[in-house]
mmCIF file with all atom_site columns, C-alpha atoms in Angstrom:
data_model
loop_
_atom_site.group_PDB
_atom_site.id
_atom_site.type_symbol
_atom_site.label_atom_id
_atom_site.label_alt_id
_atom_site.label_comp_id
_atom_site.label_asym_id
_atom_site.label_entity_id
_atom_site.label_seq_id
_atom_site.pdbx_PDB_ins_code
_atom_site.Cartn_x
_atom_site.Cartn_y
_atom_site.Cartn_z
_atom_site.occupancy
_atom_site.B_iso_or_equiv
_atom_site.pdbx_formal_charge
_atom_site.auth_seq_id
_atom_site.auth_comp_id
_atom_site.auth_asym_id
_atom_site.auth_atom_id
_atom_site.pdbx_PDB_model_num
ATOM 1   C CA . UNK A 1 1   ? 12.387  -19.705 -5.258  1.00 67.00 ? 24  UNK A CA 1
ATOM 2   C CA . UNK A 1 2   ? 9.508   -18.886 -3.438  1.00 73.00 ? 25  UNK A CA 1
ATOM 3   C CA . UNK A 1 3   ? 6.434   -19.235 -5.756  1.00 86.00 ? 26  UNK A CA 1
ATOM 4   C CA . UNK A 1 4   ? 6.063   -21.030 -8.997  1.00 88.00 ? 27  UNK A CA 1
ATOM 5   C CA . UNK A 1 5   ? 7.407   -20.340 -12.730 1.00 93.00 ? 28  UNK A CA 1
ATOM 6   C CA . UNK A 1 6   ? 5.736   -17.949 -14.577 1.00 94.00 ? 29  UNK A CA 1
ATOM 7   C CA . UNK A 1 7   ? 5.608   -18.056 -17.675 1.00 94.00 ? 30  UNK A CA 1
ATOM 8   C CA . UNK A 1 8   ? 5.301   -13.854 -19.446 1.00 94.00 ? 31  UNK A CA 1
ATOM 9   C CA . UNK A 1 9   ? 6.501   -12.199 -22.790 1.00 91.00 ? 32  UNK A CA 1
ATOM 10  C CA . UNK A 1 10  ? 8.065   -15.130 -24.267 1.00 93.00 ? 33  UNK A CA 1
ATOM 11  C CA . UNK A 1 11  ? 10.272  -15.695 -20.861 1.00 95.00 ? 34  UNK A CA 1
ATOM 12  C CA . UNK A 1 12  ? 10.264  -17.832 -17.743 1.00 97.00 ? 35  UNK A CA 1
ATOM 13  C CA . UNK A 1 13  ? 10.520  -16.480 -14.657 1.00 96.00 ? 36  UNK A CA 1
ATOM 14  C CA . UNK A 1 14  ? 11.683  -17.968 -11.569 1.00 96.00 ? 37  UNK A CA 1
ATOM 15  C CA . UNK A 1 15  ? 10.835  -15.842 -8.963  1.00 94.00 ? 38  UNK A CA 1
ATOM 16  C CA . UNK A 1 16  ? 12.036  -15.055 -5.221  1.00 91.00 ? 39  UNK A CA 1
ATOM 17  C CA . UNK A 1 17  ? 9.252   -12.803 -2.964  1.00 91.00 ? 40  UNK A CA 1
ATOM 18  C CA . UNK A 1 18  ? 12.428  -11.341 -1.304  1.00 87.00 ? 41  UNK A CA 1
ATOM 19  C CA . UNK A 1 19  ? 14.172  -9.680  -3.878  1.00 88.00 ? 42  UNK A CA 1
ATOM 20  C CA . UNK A 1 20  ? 13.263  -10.292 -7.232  1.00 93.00 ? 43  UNK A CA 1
ATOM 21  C CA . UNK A 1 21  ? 12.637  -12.350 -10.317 1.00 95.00 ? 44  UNK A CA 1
ATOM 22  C CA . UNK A 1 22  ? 14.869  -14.238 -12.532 1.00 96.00 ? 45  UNK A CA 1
ATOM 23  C CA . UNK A 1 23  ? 14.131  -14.591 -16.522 1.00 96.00 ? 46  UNK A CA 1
ATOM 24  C CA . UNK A 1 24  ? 15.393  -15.982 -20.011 1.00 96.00 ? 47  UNK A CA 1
ATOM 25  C CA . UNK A 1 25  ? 13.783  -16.764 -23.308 1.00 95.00 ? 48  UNK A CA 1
ATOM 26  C CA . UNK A 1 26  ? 14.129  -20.914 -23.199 1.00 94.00 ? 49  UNK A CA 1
ATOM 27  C CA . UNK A 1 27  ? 14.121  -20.742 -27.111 1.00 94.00 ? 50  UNK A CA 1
ATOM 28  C CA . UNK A 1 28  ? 17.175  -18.545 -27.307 1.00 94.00 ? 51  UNK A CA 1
ATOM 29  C CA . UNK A 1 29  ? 19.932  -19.933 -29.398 1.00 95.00 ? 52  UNK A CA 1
ATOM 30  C CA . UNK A 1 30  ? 21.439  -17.275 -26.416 1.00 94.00 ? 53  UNK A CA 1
ATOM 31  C CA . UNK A 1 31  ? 19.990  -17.385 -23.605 1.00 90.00 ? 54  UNK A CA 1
ATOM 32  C CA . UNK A 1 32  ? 20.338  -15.071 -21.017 1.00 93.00 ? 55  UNK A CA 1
ATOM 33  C CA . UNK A 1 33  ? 19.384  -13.906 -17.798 1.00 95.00 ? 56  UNK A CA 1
ATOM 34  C CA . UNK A 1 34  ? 18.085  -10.940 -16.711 1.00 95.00 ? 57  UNK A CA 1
ATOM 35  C CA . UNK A 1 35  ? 17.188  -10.068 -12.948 1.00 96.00 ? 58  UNK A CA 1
ATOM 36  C CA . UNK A 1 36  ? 14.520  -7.884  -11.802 1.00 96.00 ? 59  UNK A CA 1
ATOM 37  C CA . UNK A 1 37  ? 14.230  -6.543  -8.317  1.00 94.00 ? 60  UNK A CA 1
ATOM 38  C CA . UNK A 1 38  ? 11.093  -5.914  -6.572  1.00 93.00 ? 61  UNK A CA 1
ATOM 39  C CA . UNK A 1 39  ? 10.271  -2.252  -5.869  1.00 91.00 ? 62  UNK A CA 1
ATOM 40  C CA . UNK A 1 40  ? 11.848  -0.728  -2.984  1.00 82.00 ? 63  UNK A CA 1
ATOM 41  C CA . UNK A 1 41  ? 9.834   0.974   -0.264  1.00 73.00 ? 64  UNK A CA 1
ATOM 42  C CA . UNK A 1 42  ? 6.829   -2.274  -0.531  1.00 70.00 ? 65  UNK A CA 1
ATOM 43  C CA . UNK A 1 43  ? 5.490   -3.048  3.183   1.00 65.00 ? 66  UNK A CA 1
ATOM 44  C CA . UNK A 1 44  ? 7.781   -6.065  3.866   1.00 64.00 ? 67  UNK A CA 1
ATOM 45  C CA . UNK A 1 45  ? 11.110  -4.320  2.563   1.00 59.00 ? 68  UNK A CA 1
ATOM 46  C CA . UNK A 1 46  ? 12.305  -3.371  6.351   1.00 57.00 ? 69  UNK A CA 1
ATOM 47  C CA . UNK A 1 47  ? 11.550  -6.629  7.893   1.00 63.00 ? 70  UNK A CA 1
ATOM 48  C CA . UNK A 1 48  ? 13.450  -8.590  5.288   1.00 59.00 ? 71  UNK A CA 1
ATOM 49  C CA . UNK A 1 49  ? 16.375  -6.313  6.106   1.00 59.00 ? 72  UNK A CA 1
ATOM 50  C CA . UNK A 1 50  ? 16.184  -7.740  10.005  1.00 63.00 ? 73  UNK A CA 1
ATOM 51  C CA . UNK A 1 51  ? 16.122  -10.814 8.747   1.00 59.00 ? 74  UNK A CA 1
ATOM 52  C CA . UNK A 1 52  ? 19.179  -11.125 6.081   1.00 62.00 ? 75  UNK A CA 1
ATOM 53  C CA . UNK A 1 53  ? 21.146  -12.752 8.483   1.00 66.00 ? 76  UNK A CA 1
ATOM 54  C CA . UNK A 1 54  ? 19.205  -15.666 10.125  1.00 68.00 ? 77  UNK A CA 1
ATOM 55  C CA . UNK A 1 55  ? 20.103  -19.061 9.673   1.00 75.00 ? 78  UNK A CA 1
ATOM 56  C CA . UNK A 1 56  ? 19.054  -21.287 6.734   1.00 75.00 ? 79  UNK A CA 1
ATOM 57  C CA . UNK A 1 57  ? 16.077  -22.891 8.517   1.00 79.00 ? 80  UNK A CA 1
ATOM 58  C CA . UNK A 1 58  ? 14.828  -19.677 9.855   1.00 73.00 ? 81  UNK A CA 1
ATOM 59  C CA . UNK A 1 59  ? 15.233  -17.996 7.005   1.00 74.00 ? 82  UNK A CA 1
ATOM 60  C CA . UNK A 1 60  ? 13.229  -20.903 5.408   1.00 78.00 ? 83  UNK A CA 1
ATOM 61  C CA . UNK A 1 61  ? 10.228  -20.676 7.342   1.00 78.00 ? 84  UNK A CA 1
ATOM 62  C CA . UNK A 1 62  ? 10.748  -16.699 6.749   1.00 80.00 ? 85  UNK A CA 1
ATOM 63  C CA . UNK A 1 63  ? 10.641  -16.638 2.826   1.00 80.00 ? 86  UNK A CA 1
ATOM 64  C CA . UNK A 1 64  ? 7.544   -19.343 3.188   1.00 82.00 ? 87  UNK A CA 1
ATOM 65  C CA . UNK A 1 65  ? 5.919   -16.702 5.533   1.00 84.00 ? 88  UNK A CA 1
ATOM 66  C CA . UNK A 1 66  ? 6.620   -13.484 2.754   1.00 87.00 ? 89  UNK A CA 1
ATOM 67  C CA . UNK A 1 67  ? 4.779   -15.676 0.066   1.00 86.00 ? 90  UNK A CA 1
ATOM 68  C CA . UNK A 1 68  ? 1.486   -15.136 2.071   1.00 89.00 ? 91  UNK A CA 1
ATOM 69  C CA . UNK A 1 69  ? 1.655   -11.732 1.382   1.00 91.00 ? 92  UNK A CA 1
ATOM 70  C CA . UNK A 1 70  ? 3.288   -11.295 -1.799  1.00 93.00 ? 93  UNK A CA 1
ATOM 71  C CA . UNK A 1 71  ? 2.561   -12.739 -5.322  1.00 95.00 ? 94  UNK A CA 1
ATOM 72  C CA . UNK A 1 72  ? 3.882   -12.013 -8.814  1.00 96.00 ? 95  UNK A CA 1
ATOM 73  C CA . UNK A 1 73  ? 1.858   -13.384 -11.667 1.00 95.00 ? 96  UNK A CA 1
ATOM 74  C CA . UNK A 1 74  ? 0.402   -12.722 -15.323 1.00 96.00 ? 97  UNK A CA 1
ATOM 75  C CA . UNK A 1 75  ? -2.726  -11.107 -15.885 1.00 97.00 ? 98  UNK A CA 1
ATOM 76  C CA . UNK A 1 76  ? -3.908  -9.346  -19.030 1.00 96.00 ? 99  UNK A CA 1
ATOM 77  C CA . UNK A 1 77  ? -0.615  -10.436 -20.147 1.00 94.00 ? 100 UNK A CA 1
ATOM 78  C CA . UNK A 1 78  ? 1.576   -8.465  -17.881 1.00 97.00 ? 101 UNK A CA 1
ATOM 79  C CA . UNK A 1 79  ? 3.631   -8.963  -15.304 1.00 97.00 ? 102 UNK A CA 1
ATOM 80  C CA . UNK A 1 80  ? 2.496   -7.939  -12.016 1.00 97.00 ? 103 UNK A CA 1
ATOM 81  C CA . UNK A 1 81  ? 3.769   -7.956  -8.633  1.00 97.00 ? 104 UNK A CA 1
ATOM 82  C CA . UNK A 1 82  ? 1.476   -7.317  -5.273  1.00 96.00 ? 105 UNK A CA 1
ATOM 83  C CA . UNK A 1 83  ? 2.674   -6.385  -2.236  1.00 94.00 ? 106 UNK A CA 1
ATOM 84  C CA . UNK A 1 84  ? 0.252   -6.684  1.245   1.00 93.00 ? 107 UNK A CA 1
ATOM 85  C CA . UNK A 1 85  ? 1.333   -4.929  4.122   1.00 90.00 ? 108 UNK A CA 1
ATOM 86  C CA . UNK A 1 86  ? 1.177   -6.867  7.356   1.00 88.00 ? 109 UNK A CA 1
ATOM 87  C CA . UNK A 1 87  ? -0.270  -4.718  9.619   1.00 87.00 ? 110 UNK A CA 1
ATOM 88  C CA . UNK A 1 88  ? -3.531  -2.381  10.239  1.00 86.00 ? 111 UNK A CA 1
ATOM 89  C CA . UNK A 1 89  ? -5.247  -0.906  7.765   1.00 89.00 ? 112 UNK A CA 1
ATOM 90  C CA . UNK A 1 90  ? -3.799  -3.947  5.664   1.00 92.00 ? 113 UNK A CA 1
ATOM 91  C CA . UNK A 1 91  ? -2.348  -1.884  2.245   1.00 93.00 ? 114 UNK A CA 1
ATOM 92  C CA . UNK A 1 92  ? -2.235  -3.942  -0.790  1.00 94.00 ? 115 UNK A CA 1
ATOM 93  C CA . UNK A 1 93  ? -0.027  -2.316  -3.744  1.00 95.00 ? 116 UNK A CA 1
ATOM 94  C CA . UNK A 1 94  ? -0.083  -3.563  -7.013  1.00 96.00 ? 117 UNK A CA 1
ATOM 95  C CA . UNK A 1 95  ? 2.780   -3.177  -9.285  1.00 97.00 ? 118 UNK A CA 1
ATOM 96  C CA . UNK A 1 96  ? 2.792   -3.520  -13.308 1.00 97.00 ? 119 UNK A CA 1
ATOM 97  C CA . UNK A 1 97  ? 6.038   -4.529  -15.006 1.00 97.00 ? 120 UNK A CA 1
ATOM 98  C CA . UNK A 1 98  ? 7.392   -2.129  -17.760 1.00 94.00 ? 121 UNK A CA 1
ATOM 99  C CA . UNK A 1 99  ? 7.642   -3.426  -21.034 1.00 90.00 ? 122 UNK A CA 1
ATOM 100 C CA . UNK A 1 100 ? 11.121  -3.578  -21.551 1.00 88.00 ? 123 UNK A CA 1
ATOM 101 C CA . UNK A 1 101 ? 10.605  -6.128  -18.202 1.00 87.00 ? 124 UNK A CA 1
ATOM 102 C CA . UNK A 1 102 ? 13.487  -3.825  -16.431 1.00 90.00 ? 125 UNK A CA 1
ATOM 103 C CA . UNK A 1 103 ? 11.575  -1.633  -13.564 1.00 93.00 ? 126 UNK A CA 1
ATOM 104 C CA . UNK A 1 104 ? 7.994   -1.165  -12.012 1.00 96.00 ? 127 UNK A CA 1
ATOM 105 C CA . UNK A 1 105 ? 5.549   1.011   -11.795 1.00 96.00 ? 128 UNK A CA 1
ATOM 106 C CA . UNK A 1 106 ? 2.698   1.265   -9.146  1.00 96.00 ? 129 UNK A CA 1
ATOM 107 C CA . UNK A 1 107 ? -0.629  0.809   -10.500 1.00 96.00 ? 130 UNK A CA 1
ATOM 108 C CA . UNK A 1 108 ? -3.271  0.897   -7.285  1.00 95.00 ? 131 UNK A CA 1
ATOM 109 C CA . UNK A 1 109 ? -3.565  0.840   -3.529  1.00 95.00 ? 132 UNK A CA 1
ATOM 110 C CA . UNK A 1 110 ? -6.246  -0.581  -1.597  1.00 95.00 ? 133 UNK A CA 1
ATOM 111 C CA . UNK A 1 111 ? -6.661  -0.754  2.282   1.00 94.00 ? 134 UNK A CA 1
ATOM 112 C CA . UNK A 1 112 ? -7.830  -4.199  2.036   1.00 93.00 ? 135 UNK A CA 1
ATOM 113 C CA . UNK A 1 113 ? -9.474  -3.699  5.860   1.00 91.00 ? 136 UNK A CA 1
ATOM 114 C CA . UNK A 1 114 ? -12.332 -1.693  4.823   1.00 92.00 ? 137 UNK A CA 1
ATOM 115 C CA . UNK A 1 115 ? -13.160 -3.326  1.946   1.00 94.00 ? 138 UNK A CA 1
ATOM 116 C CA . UNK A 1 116 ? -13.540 -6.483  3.637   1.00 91.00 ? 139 UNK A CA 1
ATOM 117 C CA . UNK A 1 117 ? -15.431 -4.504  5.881   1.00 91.00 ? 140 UNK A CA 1
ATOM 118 C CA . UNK A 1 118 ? -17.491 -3.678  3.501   1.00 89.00 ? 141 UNK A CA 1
ATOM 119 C CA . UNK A 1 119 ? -17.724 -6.770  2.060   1.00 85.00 ? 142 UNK A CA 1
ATOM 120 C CA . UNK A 1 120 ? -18.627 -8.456  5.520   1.00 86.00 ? 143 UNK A CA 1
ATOM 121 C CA . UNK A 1 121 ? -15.707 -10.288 6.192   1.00 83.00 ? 144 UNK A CA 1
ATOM 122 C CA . UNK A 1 122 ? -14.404 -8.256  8.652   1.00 80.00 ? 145 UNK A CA 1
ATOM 123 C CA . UNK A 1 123 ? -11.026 -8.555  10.332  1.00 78.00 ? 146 UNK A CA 1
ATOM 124 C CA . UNK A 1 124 ? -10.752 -9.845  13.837  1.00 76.00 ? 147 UNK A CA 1
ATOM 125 C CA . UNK A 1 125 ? -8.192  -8.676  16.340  1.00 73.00 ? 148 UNK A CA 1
ATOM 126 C CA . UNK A 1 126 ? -5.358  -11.588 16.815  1.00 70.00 ? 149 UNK A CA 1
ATOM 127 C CA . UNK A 1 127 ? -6.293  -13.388 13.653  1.00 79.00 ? 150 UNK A CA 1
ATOM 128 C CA . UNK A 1 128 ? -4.102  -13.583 10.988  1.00 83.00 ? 151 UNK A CA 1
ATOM 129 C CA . UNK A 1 129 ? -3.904  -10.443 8.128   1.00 89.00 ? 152 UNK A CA 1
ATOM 130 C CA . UNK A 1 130 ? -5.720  -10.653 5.006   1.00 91.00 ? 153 UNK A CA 1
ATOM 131 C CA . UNK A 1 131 ? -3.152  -13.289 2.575   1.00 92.00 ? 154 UNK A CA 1
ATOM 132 C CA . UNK A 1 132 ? -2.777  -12.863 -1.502  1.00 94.00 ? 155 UNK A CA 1
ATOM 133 C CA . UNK A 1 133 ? -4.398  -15.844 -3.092  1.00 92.00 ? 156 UNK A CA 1
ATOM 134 C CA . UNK A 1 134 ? -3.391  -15.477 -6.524  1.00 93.00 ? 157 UNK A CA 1
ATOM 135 C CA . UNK A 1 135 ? -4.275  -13.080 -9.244  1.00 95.00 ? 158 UNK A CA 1
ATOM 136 C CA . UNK A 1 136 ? -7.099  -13.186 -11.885 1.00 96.00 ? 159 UNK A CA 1
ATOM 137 C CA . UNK A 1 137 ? -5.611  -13.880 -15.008 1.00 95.00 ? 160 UNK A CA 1
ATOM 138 C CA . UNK A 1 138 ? -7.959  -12.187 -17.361 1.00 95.00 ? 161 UNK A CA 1
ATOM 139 C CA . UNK A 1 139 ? -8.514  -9.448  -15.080 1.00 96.00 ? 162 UNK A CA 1
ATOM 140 C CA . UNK A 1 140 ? -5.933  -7.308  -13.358 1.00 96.00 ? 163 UNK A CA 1
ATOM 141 C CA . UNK A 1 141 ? -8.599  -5.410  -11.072 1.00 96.00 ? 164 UNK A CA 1
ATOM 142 C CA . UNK A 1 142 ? -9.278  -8.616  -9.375  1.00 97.00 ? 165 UNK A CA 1
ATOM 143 C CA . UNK A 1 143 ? -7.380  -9.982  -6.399  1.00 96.00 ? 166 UNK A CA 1
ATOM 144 C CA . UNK A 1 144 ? -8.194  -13.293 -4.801  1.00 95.00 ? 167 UNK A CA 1
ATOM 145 C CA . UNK A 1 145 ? -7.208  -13.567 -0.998  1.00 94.00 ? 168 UNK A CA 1
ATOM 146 C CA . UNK A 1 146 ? -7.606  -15.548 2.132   1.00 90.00 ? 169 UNK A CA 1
ATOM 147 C CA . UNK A 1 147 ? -9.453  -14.316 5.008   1.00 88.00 ? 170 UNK A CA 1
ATOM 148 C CA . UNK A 1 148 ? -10.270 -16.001 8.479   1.00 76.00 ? 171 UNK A CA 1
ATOM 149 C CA . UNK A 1 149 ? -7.422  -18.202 8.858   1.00 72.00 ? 172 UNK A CA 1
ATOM 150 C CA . UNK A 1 150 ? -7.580  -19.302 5.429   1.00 68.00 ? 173 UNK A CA 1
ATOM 151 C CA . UNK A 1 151 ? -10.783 -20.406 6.166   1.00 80.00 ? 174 UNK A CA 1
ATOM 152 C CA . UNK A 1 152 ? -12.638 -18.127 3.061   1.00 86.00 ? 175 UNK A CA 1
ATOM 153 C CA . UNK A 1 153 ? -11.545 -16.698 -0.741  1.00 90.00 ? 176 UNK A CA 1
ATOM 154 C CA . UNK A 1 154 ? -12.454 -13.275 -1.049  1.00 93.00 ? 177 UNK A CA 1
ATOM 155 C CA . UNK A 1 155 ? -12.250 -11.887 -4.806  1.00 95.00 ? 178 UNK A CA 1
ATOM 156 C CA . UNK A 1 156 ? -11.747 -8.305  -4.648  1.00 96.00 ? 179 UNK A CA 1
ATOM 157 C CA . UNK A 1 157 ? -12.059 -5.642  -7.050  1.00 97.00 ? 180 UNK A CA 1
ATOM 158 C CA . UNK A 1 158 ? -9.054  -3.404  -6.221  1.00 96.00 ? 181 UNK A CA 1
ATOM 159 C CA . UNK A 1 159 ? -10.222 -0.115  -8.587  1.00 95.00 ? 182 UNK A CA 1
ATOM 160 C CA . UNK A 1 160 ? -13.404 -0.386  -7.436  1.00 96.00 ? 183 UNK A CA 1
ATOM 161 C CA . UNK A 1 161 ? -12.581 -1.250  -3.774  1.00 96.00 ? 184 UNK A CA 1
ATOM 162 C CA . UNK A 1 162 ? -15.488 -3.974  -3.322  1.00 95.00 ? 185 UNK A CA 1
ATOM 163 C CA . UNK A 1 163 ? -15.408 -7.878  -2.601  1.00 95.00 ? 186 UNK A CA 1
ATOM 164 C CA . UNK A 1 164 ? -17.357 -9.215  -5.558  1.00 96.00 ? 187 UNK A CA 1
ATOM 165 C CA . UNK A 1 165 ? -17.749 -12.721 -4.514  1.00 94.00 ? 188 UNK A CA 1
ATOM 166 C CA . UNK A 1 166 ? -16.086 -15.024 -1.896  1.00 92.00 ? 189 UNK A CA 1
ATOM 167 C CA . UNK A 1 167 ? -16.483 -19.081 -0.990  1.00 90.00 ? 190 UNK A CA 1
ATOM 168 C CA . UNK A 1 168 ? -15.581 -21.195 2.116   1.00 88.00 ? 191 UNK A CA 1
ATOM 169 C CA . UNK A 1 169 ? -12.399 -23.294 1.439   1.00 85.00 ? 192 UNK A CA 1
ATOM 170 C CA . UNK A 1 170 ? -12.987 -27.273 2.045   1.00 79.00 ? 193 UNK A CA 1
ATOM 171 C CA . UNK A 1 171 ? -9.835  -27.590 3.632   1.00 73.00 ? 194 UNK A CA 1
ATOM 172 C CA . UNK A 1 172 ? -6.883  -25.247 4.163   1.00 65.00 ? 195 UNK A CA 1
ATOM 173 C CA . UNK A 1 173 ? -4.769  -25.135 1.019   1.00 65.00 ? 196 UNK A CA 1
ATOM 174 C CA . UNK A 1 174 ? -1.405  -25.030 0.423   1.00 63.00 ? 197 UNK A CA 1
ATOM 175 C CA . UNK A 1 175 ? -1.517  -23.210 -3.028  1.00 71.00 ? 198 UNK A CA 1
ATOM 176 C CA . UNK A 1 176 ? -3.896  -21.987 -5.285  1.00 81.00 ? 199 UNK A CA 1
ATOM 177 C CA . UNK A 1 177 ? -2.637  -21.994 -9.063  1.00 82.00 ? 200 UNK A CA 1
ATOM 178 C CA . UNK A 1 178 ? -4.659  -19.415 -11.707 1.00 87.00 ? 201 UNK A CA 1
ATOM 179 C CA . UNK A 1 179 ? -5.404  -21.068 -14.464 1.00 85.00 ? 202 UNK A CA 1
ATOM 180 C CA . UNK A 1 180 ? -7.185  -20.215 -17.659 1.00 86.00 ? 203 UNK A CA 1
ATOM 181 C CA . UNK A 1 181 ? -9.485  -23.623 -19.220 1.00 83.00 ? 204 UNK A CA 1
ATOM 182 C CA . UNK A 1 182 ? -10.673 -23.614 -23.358 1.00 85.00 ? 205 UNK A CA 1
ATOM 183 C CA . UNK A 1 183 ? -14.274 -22.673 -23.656 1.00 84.00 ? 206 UNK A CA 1
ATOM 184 C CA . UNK A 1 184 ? -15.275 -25.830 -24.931 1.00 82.00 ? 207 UNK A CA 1
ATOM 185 C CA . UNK A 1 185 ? -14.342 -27.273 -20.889 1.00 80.00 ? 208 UNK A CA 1
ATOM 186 C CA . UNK A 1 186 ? -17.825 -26.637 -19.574 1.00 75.00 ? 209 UNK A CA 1
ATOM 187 C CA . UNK A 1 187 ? -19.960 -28.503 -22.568 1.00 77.00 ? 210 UNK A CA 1
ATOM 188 C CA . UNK A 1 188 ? -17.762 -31.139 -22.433 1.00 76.00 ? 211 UNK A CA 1
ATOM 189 C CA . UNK A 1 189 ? -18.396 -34.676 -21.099 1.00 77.00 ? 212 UNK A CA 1
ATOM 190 C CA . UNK A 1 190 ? -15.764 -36.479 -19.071 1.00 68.00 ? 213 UNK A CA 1
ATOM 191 C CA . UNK A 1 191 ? -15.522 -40.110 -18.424 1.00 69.00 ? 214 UNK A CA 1
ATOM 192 C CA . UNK A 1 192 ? -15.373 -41.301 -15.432 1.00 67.00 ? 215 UNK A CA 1
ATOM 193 C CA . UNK A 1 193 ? -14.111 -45.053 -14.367 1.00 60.00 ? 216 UNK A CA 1
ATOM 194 C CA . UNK A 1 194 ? -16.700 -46.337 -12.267 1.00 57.00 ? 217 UNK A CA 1
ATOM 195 C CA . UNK A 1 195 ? -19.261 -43.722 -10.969 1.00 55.00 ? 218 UNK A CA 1
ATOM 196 C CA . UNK A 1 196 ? -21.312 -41.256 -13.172 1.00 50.00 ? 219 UNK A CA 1
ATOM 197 C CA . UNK A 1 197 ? -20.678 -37.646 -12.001 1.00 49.00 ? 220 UNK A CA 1
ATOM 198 C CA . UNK A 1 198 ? -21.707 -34.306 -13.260 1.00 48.00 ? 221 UNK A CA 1
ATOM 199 C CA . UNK A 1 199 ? -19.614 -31.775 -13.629 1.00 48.00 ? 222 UNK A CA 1
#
């Protein structure tokens, strides 16, 4: 598996960026799977073809590499699957899954170059492309990605086509997990063992 569980429609799924996702209700008296490729035609689906055949650890390295640029994840309660192309003008596609979870269906492009253009963060020849981040859970317009050699989080507004806000990252991550907190988080107090903070 490439990517984390996710957890949609009363099913896990176990997911793998270069073919598909994996699901079952885990309170079935019968559980059962059911597999769901990833749409044909997305911007990677050539190069995984060169690469069927490579040895485990290359292949390894390979799958970590696709996660950069692919991400499937729940927002607004759906399934959703986006795809970023690798090269110049940097496509990102974002897929929605039915709701009989069997096939998808294309929602929005975005040529993530000009928006970050736009949003000054522009690209720089020989760095690397513009990486999904994760996806807002309570929003499917928004996108967060990496920028600058994962240096910067861009969120981006992919139906409007604008970067709406974007931070410096204190150190390069290794994964960023979307998470939704209670309301009651922020007035909250939280001890602390020895120092007072405020958070």
């Amino acid at each position: 598996m490439t990517q984390e569980t996710v957890a949609c429609a009363g099913r896990l799924w176990w997911v793998d960026l270069t073919c598909g996702a994996v699901s079952m209700d885990p309170f079935s008296n019968q559980p059962e799977l059911r597999f769901v490729p990833l749409p044909n035609g997305t911007s990677l689906t050539f190069i995984l073809m060169e690469h069927k055949d490579s040895s485990a650890e290359h292949l390894a390295q390979f799958r970590r590499e696709v996660a950069k640029y692919r991400r499937i994840g729940v927002s607004e309660g759906r399934l959703r699957f986006l795809d970023a192309s690798i090269h110049d003008p940097f496509l990102l596609s974002s897929y929605v899954l039915d709701d009989e979870g069997r096939s998808w269906t294309l929602e929005h492009q975005v040529e993530l170059r000009k928006v970050l253009e736009d949003g000054g963060h522009p690209w720089e020849q020989g760095k690397r492309p513009p990486q999904i981040a994760i996806i807002d859970p309570l929003n499917a317009d928004i996108i967060y990605i990496t920028v600058g050699e994962q240096k910067h989080i861009v969120a981006v507004d992919i139906y409007q086509e604008k970067v709406i806000g974007s931070s410096p990252l204190q150190n390069q991550y290794h994964s960023l997990v979307p998470c939704v907190l209670p309301p009651w988080l922020g007035s909250s107090q939280i001890p602390t063992a020895a120092k007072s903070y405020c958070i």
